[in-house]
Coordinates of C-alpha atoms and ligand atoms in Angstrom, one line a residue:
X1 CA -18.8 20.9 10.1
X2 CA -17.3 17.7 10.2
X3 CA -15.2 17.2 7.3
X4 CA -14.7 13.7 7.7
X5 CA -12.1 12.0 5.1
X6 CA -13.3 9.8 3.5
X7 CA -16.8 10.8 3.5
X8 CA -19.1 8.8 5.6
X9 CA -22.3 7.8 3.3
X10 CA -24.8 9.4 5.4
X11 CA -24.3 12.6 8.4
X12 CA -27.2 13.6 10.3
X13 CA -26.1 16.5 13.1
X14 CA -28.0 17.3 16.0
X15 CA -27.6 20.4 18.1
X16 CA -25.9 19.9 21.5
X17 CA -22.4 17.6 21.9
X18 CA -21.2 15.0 24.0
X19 CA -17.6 16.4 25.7
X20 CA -15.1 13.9 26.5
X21 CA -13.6 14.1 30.2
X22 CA -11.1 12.7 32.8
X23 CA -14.7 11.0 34.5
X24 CA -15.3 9.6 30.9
X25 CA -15.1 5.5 30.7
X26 CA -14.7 3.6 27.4
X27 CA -16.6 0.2 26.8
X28 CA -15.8 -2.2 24.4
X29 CA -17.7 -5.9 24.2
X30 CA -15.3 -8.5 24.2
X31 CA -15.6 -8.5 20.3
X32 CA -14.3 -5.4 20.4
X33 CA -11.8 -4.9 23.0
X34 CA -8.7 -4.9 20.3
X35 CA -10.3 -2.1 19.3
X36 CA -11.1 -0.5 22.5
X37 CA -7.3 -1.0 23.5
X38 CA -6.0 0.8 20.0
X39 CA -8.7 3.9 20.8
X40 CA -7.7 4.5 24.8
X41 CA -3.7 4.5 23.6
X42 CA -4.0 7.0 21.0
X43 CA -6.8 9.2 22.8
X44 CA -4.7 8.9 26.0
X45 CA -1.6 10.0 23.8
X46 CA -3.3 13.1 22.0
X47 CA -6.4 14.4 25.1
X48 CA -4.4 12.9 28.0
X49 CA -7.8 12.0 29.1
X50 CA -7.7 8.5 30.4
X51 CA -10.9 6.6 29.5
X52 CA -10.9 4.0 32.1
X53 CA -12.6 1.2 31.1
X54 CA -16.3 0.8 31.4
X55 CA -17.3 -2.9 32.7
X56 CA -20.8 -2.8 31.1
X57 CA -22.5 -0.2 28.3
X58 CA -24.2 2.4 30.6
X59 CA -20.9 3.2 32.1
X60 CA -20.3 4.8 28.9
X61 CA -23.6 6.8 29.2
X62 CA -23.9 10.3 29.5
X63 CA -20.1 11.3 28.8
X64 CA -18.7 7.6 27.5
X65 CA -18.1 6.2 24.4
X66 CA -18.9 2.4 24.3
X67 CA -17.6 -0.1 21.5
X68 CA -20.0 -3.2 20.4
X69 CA -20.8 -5.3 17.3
X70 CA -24.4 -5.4 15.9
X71 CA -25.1 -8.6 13.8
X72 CA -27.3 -6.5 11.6
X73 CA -24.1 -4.3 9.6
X74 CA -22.1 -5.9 7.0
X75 CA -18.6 -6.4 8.5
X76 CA -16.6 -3.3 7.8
X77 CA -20.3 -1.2 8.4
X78 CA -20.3 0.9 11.3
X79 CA -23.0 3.2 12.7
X80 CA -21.8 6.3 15.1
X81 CA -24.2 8.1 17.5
X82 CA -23.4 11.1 19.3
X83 CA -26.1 12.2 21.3
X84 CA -27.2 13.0 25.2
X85 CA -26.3 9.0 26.1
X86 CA -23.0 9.5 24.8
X87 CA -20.8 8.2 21.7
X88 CA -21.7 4.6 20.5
X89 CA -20.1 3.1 18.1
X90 CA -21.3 -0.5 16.2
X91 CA -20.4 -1.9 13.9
X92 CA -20.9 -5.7 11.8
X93 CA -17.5 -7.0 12.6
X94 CA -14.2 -5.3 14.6
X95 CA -13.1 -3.9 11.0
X96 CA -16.6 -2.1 11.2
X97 CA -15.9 -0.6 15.0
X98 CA -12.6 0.2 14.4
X99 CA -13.1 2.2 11.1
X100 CA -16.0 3.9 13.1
X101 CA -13.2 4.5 16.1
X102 CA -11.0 6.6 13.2
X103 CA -14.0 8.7 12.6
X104 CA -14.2 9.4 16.1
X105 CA -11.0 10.4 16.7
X106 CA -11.2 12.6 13.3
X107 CA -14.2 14.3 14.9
X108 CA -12.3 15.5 18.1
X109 CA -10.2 17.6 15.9
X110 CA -6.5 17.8 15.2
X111 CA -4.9 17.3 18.5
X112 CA -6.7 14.3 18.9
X113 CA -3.7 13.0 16.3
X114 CA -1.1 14.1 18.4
X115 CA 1.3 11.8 20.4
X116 CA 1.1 14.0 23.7
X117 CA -1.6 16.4 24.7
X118 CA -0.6 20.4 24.6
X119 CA -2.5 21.2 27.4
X120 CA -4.4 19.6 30.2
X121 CA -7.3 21.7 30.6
X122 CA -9.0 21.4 27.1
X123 CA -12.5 20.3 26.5
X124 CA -12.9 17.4 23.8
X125 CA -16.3 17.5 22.2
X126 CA -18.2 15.7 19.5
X127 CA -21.0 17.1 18.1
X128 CA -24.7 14.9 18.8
X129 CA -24.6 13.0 15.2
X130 CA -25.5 10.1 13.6
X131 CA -23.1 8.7 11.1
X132 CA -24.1 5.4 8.7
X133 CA -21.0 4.5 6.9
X134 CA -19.9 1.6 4.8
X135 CA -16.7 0.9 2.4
X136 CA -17.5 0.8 -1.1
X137 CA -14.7 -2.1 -2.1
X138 CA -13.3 -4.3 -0.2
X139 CA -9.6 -3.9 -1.3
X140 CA -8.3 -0.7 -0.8
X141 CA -4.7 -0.9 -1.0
X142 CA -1.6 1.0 -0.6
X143 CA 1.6 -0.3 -2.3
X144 CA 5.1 0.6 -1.0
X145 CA 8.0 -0.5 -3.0
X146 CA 10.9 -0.8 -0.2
X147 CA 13.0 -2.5 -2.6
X148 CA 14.3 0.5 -4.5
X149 CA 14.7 2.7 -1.2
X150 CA 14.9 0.9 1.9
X151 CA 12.1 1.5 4.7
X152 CA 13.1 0.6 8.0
X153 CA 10.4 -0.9 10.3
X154 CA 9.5 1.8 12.3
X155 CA 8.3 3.5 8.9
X156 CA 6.6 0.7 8.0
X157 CA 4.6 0.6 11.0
X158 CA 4.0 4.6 10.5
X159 CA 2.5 3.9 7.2
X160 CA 0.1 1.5 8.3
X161 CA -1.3 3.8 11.0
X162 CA -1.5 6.4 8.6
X163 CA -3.2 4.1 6.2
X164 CA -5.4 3.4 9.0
X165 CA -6.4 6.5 9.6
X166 CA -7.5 6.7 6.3
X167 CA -9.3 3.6 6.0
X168 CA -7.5 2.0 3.7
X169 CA -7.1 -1.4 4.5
X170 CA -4.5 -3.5 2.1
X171 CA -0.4 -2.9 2.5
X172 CA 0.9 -4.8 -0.7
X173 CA 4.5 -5.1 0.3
X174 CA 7.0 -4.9 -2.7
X175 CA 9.5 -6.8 -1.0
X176 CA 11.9 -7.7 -3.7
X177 CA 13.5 -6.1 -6.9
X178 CA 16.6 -5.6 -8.5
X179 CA 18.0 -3.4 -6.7
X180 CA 17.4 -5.1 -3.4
X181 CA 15.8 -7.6 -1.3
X182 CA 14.3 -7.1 1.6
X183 CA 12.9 -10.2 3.7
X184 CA 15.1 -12.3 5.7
X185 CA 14.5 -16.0 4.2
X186 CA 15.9 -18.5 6.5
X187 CA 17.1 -21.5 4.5
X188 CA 18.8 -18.7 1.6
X189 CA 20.7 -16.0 3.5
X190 CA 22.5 -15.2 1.0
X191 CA 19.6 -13.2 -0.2
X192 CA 20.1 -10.5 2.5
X193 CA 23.4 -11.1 2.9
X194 CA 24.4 -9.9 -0.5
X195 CA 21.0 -8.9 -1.9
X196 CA 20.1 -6.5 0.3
X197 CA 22.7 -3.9 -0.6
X198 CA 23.9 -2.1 -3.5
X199 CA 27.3 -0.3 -3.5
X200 CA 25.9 2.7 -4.9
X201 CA 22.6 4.5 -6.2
X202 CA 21.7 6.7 -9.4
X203 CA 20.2 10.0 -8.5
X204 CA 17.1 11.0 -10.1
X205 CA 15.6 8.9 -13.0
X206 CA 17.7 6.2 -15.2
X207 CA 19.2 8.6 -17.8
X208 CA 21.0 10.8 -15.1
X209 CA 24.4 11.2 -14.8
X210 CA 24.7 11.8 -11.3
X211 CA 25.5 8.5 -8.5
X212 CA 25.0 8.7 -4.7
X213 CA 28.8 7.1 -3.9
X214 CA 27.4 5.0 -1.0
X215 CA 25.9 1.4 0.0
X216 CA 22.3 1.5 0.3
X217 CA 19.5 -1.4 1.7
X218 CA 18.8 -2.9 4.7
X219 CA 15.9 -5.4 5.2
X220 CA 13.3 -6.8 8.0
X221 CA 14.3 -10.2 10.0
X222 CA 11.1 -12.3 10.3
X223 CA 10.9 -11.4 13.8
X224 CA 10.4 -7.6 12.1
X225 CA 7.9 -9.2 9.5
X226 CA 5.8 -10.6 12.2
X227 CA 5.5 -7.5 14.5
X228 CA 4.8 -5.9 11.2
X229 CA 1.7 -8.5 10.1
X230 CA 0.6 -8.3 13.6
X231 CA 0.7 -4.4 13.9
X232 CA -1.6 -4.1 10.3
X233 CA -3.8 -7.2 11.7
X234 CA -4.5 -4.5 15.0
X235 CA -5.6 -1.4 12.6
X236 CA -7.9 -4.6 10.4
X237 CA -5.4 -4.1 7.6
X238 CA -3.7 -7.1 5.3
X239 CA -0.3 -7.4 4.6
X240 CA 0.0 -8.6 1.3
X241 CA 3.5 -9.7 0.5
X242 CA 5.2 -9.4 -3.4
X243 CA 8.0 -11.5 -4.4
X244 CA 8.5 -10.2 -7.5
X245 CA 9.4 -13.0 -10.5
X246 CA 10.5 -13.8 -12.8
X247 CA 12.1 -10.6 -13.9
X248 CA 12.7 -8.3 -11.2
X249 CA 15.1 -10.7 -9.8
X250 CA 18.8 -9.1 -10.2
X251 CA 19.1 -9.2 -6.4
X252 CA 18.5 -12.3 -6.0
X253 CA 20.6 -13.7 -9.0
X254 CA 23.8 -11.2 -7.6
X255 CA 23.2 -13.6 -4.3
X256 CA 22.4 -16.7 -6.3
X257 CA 23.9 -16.7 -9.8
X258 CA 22.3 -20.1 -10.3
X259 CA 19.3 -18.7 -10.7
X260 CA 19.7 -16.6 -13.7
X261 CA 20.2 -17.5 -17.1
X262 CA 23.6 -19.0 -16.9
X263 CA 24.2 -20.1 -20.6
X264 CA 23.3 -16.7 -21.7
X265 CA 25.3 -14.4 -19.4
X266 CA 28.3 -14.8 -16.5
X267 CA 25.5 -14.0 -13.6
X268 CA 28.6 -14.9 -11.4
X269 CA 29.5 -11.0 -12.3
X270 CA 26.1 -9.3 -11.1
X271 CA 25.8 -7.1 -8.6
X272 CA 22.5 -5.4 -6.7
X273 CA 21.3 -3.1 -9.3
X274 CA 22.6 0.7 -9.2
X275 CA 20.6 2.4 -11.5
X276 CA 16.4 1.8 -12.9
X277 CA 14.7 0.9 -15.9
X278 CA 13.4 -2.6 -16.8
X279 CA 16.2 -5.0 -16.4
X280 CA 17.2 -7.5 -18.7
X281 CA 18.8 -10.4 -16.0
X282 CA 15.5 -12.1 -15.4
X283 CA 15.2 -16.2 -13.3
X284 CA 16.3 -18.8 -15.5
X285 CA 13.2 -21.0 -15.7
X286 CA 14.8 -24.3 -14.4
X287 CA 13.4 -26.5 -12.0
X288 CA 15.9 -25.6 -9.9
X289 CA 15.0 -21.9 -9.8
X290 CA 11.7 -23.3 -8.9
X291 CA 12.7 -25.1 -5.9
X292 CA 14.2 -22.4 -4.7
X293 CA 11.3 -20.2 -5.2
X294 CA 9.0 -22.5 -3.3
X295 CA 11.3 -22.6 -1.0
X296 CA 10.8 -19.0 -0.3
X297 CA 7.4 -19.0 -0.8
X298 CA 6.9 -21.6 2.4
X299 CA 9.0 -19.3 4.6
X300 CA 6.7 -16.3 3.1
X301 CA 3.3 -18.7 3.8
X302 CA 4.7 -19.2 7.5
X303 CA 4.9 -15.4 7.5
X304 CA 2.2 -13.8 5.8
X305 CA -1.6 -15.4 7.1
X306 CA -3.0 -13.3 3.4
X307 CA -5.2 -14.9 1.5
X308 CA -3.4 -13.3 -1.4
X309 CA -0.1 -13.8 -2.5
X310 CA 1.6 -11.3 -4.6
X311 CA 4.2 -13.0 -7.7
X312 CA 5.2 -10.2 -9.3
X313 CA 5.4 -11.2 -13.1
X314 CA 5.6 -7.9 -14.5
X315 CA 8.4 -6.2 -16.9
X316 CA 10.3 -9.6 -18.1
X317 CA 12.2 -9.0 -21.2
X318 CA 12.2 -12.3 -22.5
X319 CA 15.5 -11.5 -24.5
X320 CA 17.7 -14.2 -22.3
X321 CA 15.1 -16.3 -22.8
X322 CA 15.3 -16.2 -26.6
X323 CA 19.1 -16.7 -26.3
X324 CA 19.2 -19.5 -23.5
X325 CA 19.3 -23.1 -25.0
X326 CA 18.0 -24.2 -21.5
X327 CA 15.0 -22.1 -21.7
X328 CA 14.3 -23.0 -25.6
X329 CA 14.4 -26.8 -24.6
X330 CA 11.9 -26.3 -21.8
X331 CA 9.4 -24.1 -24.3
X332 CA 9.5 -27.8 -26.7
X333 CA 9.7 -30.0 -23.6
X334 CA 6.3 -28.4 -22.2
X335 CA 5.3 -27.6 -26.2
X336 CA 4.7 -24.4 -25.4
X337 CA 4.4 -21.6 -28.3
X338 CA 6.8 -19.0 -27.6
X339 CA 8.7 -17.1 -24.3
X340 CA 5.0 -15.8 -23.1
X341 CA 4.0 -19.1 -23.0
X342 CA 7.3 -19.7 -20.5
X343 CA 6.3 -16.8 -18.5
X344 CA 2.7 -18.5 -17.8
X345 CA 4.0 -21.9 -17.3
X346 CA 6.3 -20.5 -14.5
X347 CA 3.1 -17.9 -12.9
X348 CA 1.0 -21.0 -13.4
X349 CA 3.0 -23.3 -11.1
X350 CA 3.3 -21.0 -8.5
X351 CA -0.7 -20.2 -9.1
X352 CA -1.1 -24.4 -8.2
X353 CA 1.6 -24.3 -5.8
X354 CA -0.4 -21.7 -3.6
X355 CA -3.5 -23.0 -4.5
X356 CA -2.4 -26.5 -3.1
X357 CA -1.7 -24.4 0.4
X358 CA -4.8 -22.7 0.3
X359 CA -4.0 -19.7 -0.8
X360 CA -4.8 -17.0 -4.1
X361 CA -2.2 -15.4 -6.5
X362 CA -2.1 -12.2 -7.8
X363 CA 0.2 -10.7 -10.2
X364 CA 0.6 -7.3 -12.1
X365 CA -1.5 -7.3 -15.5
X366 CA 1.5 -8.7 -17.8
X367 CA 0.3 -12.8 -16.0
X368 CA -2.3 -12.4 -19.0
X369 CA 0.0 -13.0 -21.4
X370 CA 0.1 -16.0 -22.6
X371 CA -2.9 -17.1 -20.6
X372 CA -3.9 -16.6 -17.0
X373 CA -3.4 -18.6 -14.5
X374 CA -7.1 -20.5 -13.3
X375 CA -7.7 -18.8 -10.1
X376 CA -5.2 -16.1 -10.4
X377 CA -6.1 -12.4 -9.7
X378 CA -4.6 -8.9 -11.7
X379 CA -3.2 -5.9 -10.0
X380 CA -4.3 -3.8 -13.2
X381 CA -1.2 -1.3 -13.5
X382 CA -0.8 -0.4 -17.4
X383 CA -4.4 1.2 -17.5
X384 CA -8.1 -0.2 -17.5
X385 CA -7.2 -2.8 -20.3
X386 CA -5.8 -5.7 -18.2
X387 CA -8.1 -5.6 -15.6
X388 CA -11.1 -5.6 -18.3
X389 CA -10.2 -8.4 -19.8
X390 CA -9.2 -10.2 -16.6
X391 CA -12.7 -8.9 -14.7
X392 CA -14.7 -10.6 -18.4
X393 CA -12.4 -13.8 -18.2
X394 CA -14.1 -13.9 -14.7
X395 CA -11.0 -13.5 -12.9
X396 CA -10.8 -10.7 -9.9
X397 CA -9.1 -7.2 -10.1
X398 CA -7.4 -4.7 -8.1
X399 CA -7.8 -1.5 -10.5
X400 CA -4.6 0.9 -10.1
X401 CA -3.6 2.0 -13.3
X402 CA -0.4 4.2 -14.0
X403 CA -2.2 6.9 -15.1
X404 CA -4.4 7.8 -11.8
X405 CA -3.2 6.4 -8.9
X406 CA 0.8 5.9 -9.2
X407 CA 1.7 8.6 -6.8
X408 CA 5.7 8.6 -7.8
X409 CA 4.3 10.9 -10.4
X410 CA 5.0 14.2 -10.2
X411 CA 1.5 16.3 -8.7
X412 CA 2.1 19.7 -10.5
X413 CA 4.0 21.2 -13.9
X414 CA 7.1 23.1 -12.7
X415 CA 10.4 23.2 -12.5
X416 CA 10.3 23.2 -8.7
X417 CA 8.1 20.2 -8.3
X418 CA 11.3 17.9 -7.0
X419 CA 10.1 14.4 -8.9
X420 CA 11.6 13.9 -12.4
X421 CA 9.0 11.8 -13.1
X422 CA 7.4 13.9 -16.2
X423 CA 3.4 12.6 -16.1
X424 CA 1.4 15.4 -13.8
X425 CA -1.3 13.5 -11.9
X426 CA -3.1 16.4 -9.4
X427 CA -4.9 15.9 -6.6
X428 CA -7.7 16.2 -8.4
X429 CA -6.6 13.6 -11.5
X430 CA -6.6 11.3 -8.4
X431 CA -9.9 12.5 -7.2
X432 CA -11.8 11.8 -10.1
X433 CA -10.5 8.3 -10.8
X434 CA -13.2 5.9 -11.0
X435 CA -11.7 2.2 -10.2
X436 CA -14.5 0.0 -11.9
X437 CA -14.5 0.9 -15.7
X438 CA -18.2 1.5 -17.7
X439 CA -17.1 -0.9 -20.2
X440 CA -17.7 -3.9 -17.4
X441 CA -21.1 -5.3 -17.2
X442 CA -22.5 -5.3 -13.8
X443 CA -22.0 -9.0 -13.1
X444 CA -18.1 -8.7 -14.8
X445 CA -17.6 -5.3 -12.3
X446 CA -18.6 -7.4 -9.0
X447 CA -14.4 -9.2 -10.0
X448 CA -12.9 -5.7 -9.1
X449 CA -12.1 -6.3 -5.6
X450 CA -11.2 -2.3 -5.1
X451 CA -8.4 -0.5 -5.5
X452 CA -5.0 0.5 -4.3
X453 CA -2.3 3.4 -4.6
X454 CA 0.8 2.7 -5.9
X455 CA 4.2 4.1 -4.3
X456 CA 7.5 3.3 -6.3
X457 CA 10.4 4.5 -4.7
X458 CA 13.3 5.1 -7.0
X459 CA 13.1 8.9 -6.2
X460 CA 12.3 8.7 -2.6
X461 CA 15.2 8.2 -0.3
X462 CA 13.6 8.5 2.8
X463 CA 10.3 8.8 4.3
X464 CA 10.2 12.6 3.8
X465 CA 10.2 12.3 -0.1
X466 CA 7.1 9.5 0.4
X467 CA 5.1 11.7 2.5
X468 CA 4.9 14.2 -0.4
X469 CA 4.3 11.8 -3.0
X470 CA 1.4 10.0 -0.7
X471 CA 0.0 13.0 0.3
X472 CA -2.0 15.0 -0.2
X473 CA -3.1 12.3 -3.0
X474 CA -3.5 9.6 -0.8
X475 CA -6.3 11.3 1.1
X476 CA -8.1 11.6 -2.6
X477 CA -7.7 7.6 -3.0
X478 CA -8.9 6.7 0.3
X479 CA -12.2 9.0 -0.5
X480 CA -12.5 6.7 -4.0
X481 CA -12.0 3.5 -2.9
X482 CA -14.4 4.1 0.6
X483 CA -16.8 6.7 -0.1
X484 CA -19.9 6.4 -2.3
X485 CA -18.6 9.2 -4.7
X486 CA -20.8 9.9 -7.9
X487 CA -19.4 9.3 -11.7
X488 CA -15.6 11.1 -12.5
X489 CA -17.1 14.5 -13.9
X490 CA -20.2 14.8 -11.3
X491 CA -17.7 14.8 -7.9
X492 CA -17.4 17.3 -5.9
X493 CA -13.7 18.3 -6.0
X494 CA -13.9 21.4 -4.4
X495 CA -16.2 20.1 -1.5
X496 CA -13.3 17.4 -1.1
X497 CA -10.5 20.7 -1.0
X498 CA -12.7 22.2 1.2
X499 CA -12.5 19.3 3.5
X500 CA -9.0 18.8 3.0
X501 CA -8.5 22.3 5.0
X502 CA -9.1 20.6 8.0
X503 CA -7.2 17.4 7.2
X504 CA -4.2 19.1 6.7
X505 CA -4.3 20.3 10.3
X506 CA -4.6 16.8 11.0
X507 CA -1.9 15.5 8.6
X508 CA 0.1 18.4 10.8
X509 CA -0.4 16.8 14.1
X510 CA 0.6 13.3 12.6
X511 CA 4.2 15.2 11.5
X512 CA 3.1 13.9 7.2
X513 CA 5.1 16.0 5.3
X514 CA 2.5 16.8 2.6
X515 CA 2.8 19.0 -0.6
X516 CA 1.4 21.7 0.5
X517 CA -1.3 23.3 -1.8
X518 CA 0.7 26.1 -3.0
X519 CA 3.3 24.0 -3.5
X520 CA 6.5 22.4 -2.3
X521 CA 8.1 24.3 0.6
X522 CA 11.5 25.1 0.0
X523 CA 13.5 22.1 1.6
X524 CA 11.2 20.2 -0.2
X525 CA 12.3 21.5 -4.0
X526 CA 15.3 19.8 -5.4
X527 CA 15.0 20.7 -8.8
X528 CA 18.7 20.5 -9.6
X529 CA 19.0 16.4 -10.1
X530 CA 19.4 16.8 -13.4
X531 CA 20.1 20.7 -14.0
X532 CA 16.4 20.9 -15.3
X533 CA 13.2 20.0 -15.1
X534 CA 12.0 16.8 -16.8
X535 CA 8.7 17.7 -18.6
X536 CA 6.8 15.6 -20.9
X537 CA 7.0 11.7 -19.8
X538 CA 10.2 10.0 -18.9
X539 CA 9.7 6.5 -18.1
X540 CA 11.2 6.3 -14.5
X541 CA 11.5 3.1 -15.0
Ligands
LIG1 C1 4.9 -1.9 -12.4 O1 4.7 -0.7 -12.3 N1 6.0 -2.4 -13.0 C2 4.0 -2.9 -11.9

């Protein structure tokens, strides 16, 4: 009756319902009042009701819905309770009452998502019910690469209230690559000025022959980073920037050419990368390149109030390395073994740098080589294995390996699925992934923070081609990382597609253009990007 998504722990229905009207008055505590001003705007939006505000509790009585913390609930706990004195919703902490408020407006049904109401004359009911609900990790992430295909803001913001919607409650922010960089920094403009664009941009994966003959990029000011923080820290969801190094980096080192490896290559004659794969024009690992970094990295502190800082430090061929006298000379200098033992060195100063400021680092799994970083946490992307070792080295995790949860792969076999992307991860794959691994020990599995979805964007161009990689998958994740599901092969995955009936009617009134379950609609096929389907696995990148 419900079919709430993510599944609350515990439902207990009653008969009779509490109906929402124009006389109804919404309470919030002054704990909550953030979130009572997010839950009269988008009810005002989709009822048209207007929920004037309640000065004490029993205003909301009756036909009300009144907002409050209770001490006793863990901080992202709420408790719901429909019943004959109205809708109450506590929770430990504001996360708590506003992932309870996103339940309540999932229970009004699918017009509550709308941005106007259709009609005027509609009753809004809920059910009498008593819902206990609780997150099962902490970290349940969504990452969007913006580097490869440019986001503009007001995308960004739409991501992060669907995310919200979802509970999902980490936005890693891939804000640098290759081919572009995407963050205004003040004291190197350069890196917007020239890295933000790229003359020109391969269609479909690396080995195609096809080009898209025009500039691409963009990025956000800070102003536009700050509305942004500040819009996620309203929905109770970190922003968790990446400035990706020390491969990665082409974009920077087309606007800087100091920063690559100068005795190796002429970086004078980069450009922003035009096509994917794993580059080979990776930071030179100077002292200057490190000044420059930190000098990013305080703009990005000033910015970003996460505990976490994201480095990148995945995919660095270490072949310039190997070449560059300068490089060789600082492997001796520090008497280091070999390149891997560079590429720690240079994640372990920025792990002391941010340290010094307070702050965490986390990197993808490849900061294990050549010894991790004290302190430092894993994004675990190439399968369980990193994350293992990291979580037994006592280190924390955020589990999202390739296989599960990277949602530019394609969701089907079949020539009209439109990503050339040749691994098939279903709805279901993604439903039955199970973030903490049984290898771990109990004590070793309390280091994986949670989880998150990963979007890379090399085959989506605009927000259109997100939508149906995110969805319906990301709806799957959000049920793993929140809801206490059972192990992989005892989940209910057709209780979950059964829900998902009335989701989609929801993911309709939010305008998400989903895969549908039959399959992509017809503007949403584009099977021709290479004259055939790629089946079988084609690394994207
Ligand atoms: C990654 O997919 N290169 C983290």
């Amino acid at each position: 009756m419900t079919e709430l998504i993510p599944a609350p722990r515990s439902v207990v229905a009653g008969p009779g319902e509490v109906r929402l009207t124009e006389h109804s008055r919404l309470y919030a505590d002054t704990a909550t009042e953030g979130v009572g001003h997010w839950l009269r705007t988008v009810l005002r939006q989709g009822t048209g009701l207007p929920l004037r505000e309640g000065r004490e509790l029993e205003d909301a009585g009756g036909d009300g819905v009144g907002l409050r913390i209770d001490p006793e609930l863990g901080p992202e706990e709420y408790r719901l309770v429909s019943n004959g004195d109205g809708i109450l919703i506590e929770g430990g902490g504001p996360a708590g009452v506003f992932w309870g408020a996103q339940t309540l407006r999932q229970l009004l049904g699918p017009d509550a998502f709308r941005r106007a109401p259709l009609r005027r004359d509609r009753a809004w009911a809920v059910p009498y019910l008593t819902i206990e609900d609780a997150p099962r990790f902490r970290w349940r992430g969504l990452m969007l690469d913006v580097a490869r295909h440019f986001m503009p803001k007001e995308g960004v913001l739409r991501y992060l209230d669907l995310m919200a919607a979802h509970k999902l409650n980490v936005f890693h922010f891939h804000l640098t690559d290759d081919q572009g960089w995407r963050i205004e920094i003040k004291r190197h403009p350069r890196l917007t000025e020239i890295g933000s664009w790229r003359a020109r941009t391969k269609t479909g994966h690396r080995a195609s022959p096809l080009w898209e003959e025009k500039p691409h990029g963009g990025y956000y000011t800070q102003d536009d980073i700050r509305e942004i923080v500040s819009y996620a820290a309203e929905r109770h969801i970190t922003v968790v920037p990446e400035i990706d190094v020390p491969g990665h980096s082409q974009a920077a080192i087309a606007a800087y050419p100091e920063l690559g490896n100068t005795d190796v290559i002429d970086t004078t004659a980069l450009s922003v990368w035009d096509t994917w794969g794993i580059n080979p024009n990776v930071l030179a690992p100077t002292d200057n390149t490190l000044r420059f970094y930190e000098g990013v990295f305080e703009e990005v502190l000033e910015l970003f109030p996460s505990e976490f800082v994201h480095v990148g430090g995945d995919e660095c061929p270490k072949d310039q390395w190997r070449r560059s006298a300068t490089a060789q000379a600082r492997i001796r200098e520090l008497g280091l073994a070999d390149e891997d033992g560079l590429q720690s060195w240079f994640i372990g100063h920025f792990d002391a740098w941010l340290t010094a400021r307070g702050r965490r680092l986390i990197g993808w799994d490849e900061i294990l080589e050549g010894g991790l970083a004290e302190g430092a946490a894993v994004s675990s992307w190439r399968g369980y294995a990193g994350g293992i070792a990291a979580a037994r080295a006592g280190h924390d995790v955020v589990m999202c390996p390739e296989q599960q949860v990277y949602l530019d792969h394609r969701q089907a076999p079949g020539p009209e699925e439109p990503v050339p992307i040749g691994w098939v991860r279903t709805l279901e794959d993604v439903y039955r992934f199970e973030p903490v691994p049984p290898e771990l020990t109990p004590e070793e599995a309390r280091h994986v923070l949670g989880s998150q979805a990963n979007l890379w964007t090399e085959v989506m161009e605009d927000h259109a081609r997100v939508d149906y990689q995110a969805f319906p998958r990301l709806a799957a994740f959000a049920e793993v990382a929140w809801s206490a599901l059972p192990a992989p092969a005892e989940r209910d995955s057709a209780g979950f597609e059964h829900r998902m009936a009335a989701h989609y009617r929801r993911l309709d009134a939010l305008g998400v253009a989903y895969r549908p379950p039959a399959g992509p609609l017809p503007w949403q096929r584009r099977p021709g990007v290479l004259g055939r389907p790629i089946d079988g696995p084609p690394p994207n990148r």
